[in-house]
Coordinates of C-alpha atoms in Angstrom, one line a residue:
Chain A
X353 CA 120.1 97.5 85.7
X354 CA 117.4 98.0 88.2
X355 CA 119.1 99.5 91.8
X356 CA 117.2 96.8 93.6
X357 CA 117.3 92.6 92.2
X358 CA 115.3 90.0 93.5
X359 CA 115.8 86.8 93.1
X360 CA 113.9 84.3 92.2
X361 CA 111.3 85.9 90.5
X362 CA 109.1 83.1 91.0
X363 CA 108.9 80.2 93.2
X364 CA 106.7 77.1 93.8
X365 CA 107.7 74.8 97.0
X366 CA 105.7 72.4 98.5
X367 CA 104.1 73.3 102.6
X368 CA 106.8 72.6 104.7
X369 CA 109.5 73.5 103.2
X370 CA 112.4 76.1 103.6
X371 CA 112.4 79.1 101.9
X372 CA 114.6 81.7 101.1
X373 CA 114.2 85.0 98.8
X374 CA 117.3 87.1 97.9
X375 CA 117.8 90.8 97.9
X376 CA 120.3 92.6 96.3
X377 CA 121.1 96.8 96.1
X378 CA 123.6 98.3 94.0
X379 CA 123.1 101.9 96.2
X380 CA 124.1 103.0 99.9
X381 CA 121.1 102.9 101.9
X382 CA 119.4 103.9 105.3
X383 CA 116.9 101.0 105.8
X384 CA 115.5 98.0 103.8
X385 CA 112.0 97.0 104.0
X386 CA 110.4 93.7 103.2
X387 CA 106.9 94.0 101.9
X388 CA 104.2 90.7 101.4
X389 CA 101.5 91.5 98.8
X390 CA 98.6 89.9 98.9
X391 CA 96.5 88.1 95.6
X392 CA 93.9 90.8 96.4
X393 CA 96.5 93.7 96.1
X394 CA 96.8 94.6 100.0
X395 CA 100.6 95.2 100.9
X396 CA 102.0 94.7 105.0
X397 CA 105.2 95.5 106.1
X398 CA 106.5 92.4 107.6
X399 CA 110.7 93.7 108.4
X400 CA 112.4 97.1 108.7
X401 CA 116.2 96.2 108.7
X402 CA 119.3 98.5 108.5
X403 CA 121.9 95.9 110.1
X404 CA 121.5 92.6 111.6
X405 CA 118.6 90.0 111.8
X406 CA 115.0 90.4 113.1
X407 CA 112.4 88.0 113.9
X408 CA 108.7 87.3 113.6
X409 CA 107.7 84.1 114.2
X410 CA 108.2 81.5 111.2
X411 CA 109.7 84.9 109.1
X412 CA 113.9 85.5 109.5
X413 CA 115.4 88.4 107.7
X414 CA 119.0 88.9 107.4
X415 CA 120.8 92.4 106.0
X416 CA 124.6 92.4 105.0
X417 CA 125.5 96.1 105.1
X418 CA 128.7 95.6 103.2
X419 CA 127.9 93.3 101.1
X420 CA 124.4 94.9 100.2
X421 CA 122.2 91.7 100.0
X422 CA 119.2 90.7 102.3
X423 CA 117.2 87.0 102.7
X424 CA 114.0 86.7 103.6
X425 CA 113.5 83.4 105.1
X426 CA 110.5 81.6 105.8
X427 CA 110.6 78.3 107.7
X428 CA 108.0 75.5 108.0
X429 CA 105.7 77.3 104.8
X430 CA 102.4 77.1 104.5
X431 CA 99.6 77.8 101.5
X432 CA 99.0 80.9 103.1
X433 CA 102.6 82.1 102.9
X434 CA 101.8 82.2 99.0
X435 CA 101.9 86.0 98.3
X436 CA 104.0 88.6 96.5
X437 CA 107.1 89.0 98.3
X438 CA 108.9 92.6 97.5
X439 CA 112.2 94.0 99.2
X440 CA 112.4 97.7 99.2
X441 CA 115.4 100.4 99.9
X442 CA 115.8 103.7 101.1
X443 CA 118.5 104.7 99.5
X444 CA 120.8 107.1 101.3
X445 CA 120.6 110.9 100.0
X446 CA 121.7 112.8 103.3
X447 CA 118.8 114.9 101.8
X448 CA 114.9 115.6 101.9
X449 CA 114.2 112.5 99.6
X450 CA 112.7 110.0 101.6
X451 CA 111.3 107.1 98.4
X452 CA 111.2 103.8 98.7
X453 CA 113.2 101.8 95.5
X454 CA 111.6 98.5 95.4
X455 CA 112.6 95.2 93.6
X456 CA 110.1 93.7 91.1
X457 CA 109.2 91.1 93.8
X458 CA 109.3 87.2 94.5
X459 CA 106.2 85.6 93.2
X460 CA 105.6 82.8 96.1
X461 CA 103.3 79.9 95.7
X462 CA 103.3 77.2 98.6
X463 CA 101.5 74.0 97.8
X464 CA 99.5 72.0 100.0
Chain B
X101 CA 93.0 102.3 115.6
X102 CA 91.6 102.2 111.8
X103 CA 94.6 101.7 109.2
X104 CA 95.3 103.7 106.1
X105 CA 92.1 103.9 104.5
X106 CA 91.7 104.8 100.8
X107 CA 88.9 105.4 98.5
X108 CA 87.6 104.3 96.1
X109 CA 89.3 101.3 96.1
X110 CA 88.3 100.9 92.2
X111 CA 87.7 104.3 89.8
X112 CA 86.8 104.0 86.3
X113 CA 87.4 107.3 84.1
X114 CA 87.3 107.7 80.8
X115 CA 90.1 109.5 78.8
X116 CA 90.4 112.8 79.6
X117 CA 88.4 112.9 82.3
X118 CA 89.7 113.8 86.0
X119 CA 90.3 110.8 88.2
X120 CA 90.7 112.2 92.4
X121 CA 92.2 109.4 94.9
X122 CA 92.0 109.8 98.5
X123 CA 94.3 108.7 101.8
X124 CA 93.2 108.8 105.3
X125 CA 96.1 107.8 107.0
X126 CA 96.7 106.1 110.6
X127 CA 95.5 108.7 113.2
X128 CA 98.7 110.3 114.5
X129 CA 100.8 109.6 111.3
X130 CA 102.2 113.0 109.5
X131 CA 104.0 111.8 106.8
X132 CA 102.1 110.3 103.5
X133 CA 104.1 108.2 100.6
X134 CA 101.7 107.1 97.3
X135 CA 103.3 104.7 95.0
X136 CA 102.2 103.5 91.7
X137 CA 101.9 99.7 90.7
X138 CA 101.9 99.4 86.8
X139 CA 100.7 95.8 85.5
X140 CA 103.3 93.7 85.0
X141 CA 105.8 96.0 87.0
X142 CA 107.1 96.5 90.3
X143 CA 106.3 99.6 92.6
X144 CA 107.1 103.1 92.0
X145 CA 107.4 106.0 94.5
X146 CA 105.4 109.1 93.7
X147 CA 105.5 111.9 95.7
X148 CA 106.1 111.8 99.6
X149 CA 104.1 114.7 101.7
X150 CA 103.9 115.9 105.4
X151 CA 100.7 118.0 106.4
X152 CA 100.4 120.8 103.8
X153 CA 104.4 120.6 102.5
X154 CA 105.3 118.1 99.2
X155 CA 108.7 116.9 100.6
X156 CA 109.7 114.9 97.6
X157 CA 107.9 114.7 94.1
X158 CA 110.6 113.3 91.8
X159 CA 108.6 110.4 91.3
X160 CA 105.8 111.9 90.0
X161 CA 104.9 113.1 86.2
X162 CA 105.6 116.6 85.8
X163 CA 102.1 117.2 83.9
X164 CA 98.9 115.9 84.9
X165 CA 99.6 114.7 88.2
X166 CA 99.2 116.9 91.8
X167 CA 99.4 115.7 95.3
X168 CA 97.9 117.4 98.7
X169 CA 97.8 117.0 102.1
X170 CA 95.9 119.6 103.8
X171 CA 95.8 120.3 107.3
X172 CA 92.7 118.7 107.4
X173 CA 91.3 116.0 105.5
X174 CA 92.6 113.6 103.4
X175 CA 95.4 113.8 101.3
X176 CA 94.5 113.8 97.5
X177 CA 96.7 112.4 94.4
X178 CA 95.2 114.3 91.0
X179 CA 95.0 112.7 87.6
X180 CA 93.8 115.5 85.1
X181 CA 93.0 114.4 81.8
X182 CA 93.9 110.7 82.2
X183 CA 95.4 108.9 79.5
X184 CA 95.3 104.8 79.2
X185 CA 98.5 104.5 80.4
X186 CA 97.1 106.1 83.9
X187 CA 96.1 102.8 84.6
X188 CA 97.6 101.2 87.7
X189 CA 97.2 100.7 91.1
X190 CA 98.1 103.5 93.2
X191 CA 99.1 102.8 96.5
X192 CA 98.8 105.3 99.7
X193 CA 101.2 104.9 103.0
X194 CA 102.0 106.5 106.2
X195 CA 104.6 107.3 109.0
X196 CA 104.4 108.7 112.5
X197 CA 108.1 110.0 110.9
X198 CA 110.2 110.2 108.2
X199 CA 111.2 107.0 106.6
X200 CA 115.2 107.2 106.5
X201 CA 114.2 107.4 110.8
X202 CA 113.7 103.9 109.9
X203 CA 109.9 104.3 110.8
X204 CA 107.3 101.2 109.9
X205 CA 105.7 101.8 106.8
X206 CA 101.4 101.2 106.8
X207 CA 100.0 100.6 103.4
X208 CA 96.4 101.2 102.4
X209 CA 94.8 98.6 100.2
X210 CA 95.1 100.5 96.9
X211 CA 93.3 102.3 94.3
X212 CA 92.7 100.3 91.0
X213 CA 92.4 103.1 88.5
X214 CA 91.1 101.6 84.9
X215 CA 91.3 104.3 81.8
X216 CA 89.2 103.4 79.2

């Protein structure tokens, strides 16, 4: 079982609509990082989160410490929301390791 | 402010051969991550380095593969005598700090490395 689940691994909604990507870590953690990949390969941080909600125009993202899940929401989609959406943990070593454990991503396709 | 830059952004190599990939990262950032993309499979953490010290290299194959980051220049993941399986996209990032400071991660666009 991998430390870090998506889900779903793929989705297709049509512009406009709600959407929301789930996270889930089986390991304590410092931070969790939400990731968009682009069709050309080029990955951008969008959240850093370790409690809470943050922010960022039409993107929401939501961490449950005890419950150790995370959403990544996206209101009003758009075609070019379409992307590779990945959620990524730090897990918590109290040591020098400092490596990311990412999920295998959310395949997102928003059509027109 | 330029971002992470890496190059090449593709390398061929055959097997065997020696395949170098390089990571400029944001001026002012210390602290350099590379990650490996396999096809078909999610990303992988590598090796994590601040100028001239390997913090972390558990990620990384114990044969084959050597990181650096000098105190000048770029730093530079190693692929000796690469085998097909080498083929991924290896992925460069930096921090002005250590991640678990809950710094923002910058990614550079990526090195496709193709074995053939």
């Amino acid at each position: 079982k991998n430390e870090v689940e998506q889900s779903p691994q793929n989705l297709t909604a049509q512009e406009g609509e709600f959407i929301t990507i789930n996270c889930s870590y089986s390991v304590g953690i410092s931070a969790l990082h939400w990731l968009q990949q682009h069709p050309g390969g080029g990955i951008v941080s969008l959240f850093m989160l370790s409690s809470g909600k943050k922010k960022h125009g039409r993107l929401i993202a939501t961490i449950n410490i005890q419950e150790k899940h995370s959403s990544l929401h996206i209101t009003a989609s758009h075609p070019r929301d379409s992307a590779v959406y990945i959620c990524a943990v730090i897990p918590y070593s109290g040591g020098g390791a400092d490596g990311l454990t990412f999920g295998k991503g959310t395949h997102l396709i928003i059509q027109p | 402010n330029a971002g992470v830059m890496q190059n090449p952004r593709h390398l061929v190599r055959r097997r065997g051969q020696e395949a170098r990939l390089r990571c400029s990262p944001m001026k002012g950032h210390s602290h350099v991550y590379w990650y490996r993309q396999l096809p078909e499979e999610g990303l992988k953490f590598m090796v994590y380095l601040q100028k001239e010290n390997i913090i972390d290299e558990s990620g990384m194959p114990k044969e084959r593969f050597s990181a650096e980051f000098p105190k000048e220049g770029p730093s530079i993941l190693r692929i000796q005598q690469v085998v097909r399986g080498d083929s991924a996209a290896y992925f460069c990032a930096s921090a002005r700090d250590r991640l678990a400071t809950n710094e923002k991660l910058f990614f550079g666009s990526g090195t496709q490395l193709s074995v053939l």
